[in-house]
Tab-separated table of C-alpha atoms in Angstrom:
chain	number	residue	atom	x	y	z
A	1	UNK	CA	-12.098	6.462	-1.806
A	2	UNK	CA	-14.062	6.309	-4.770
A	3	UNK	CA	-16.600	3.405	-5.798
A	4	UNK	CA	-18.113	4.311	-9.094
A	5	UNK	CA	-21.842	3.654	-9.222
A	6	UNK	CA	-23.334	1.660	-12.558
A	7	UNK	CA	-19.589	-0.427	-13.189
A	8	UNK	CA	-19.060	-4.004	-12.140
A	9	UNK	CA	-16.195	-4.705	-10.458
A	10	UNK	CA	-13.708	-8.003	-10.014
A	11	UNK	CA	-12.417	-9.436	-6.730
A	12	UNK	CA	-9.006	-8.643	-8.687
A	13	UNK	CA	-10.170	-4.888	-8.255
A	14	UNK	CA	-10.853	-4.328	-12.167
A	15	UNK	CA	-13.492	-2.696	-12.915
A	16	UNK	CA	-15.849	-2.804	-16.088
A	17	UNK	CA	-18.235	-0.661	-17.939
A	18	UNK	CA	-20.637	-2.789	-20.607
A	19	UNK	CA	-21.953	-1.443	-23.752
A	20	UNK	CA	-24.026	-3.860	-25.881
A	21	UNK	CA	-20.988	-6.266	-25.941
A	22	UNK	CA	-17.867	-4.529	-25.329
A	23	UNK	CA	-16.579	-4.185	-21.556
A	24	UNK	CA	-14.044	-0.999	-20.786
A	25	UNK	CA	-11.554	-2.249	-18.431
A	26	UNK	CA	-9.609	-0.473	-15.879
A	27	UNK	CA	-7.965	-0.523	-12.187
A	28	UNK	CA	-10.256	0.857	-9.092
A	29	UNK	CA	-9.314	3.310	-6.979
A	30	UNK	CA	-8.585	0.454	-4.546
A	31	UNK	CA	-6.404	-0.727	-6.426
A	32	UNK	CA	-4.465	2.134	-7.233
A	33	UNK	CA	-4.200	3.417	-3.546
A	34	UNK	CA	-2.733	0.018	-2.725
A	35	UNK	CA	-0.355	0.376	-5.507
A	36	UNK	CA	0.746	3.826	-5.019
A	37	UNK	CA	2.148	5.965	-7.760
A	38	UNK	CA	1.671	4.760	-11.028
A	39	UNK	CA	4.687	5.305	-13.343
A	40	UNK	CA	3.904	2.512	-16.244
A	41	UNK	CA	1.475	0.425	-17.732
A	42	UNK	CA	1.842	-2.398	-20.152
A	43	UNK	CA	-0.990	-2.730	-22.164
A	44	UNK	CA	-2.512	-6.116	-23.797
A	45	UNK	CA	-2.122	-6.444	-27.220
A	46	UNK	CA	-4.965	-5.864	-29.682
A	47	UNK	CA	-7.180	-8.689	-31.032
A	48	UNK	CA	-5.199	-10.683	-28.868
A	49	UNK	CA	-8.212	-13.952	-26.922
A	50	UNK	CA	-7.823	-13.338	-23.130
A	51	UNK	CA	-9.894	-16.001	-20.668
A	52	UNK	CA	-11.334	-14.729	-17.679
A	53	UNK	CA	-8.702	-14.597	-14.714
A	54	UNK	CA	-6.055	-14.435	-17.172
A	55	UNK	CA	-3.118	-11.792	-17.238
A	56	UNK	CA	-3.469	-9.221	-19.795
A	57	UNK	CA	-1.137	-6.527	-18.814
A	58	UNK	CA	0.621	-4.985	-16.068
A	59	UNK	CA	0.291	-2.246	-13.587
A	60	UNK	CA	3.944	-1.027	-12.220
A	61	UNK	CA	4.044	1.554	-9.136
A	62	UNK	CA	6.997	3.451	-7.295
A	63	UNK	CA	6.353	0.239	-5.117
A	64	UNK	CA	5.143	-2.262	-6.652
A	65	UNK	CA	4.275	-3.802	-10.105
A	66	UNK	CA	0.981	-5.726	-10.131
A	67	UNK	CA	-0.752	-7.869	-13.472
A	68	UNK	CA	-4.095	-6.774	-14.920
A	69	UNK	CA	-6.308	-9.471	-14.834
A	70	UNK	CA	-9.132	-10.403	-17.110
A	71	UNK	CA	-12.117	-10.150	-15.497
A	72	UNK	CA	-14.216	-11.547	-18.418
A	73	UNK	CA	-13.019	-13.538	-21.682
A	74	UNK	CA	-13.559	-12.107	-25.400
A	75	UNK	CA	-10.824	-10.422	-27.641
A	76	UNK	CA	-9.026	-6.942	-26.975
A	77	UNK	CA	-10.298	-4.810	-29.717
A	78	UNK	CA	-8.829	-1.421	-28.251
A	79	UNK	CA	-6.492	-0.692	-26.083
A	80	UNK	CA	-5.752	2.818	-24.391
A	81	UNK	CA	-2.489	3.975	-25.922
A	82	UNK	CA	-2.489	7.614	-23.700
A	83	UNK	CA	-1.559	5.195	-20.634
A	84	UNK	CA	1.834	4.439	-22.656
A	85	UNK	CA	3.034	8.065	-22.560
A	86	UNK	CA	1.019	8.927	-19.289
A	87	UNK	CA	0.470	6.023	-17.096
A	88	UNK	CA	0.035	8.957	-13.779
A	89	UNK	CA	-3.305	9.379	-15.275
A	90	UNK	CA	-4.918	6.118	-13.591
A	91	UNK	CA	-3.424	8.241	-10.492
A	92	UNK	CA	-6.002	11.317	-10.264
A	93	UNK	CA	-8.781	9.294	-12.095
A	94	UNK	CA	-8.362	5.377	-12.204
A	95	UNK	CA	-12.196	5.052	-13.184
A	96	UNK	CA	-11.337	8.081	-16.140
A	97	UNK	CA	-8.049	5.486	-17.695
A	98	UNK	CA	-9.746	2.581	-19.235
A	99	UNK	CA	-6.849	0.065	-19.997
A	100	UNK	CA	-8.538	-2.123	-22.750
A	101	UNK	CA	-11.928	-2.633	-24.526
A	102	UNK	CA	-12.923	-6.354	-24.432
A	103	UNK	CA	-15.319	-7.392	-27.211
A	104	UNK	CA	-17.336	-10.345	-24.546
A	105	UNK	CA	-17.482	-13.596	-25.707
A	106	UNK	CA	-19.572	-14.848	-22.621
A	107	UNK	CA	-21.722	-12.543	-21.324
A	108	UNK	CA	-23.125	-14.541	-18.696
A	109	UNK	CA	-19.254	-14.294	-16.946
A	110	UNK	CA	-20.902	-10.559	-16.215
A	111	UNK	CA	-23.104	-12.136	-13.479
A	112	UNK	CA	-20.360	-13.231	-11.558
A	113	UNK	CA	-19.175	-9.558	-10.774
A	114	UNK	CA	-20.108	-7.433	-8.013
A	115	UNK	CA	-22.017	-3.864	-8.320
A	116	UNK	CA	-20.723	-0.967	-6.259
A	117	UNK	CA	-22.300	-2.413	-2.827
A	118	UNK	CA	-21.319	-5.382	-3.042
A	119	UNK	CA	-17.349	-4.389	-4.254
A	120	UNK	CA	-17.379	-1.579	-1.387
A	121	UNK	CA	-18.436	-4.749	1.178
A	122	UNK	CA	-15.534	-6.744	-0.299
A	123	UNK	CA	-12.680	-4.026	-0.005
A	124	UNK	CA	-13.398	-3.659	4.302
């Protein structure tokens, strides 16, 4: 399984990819093994103010349906509308299907994530 090197990752198993002050925000492979076969995603809603560890969307498998969780706060600016038509891509390539672009309001919130060694210690 795949742990992408230079992305941050949440104990929810989001990951997140900074540039100046936007974070792309997606599901780890982790995530998606646990989850199965992705059929649908429900994505947040655009300049809509999420808080860190709050629900922004949702994640449904052939198994299961799990929520997306904020893993920093600031306001959605873009959201990835391919995943509405074709949610199986976050199956071949989780770290490939951003779900939403997160313009931070608190960057600091970024030092509370884990880098690839530290995410691949907390998934054993």
């Amino acid at each position: 399984m795949e742990i992408k090197e230079g992305l941050l990752y949440s104990t929810d198993h989001e990951w997140i990819q900074v540039e100046g002050n936007i974070a792309a925000v997606g599901i780890t492979a982790f995530a998606q093994e646990q989850l199965g076969e992705i059929v649908f995603v429900e994505l947040p809603t655009i300049d809509e103010e999420v808080k860190q560890e709050d629900t922004f969307g949702t994640v449904e498998s052939v198994k299961a349906a799990s929520d997306i969780i904020a893993p920093v706060s600031g306001k959605i600016i873009e959201v990835n509308e391919t995943l509405e038509d074709s949610p199986e891509i976050m199956n071949d390539n989780p770290y490939g299907a951003w779900i939403a672009k997160i313009e931070l309001s608190d960057a600091g919130q970024l030092d509370g994530l884990m880098d690839a060694a530290a995410y691949a210690e907390f998934i054993k």
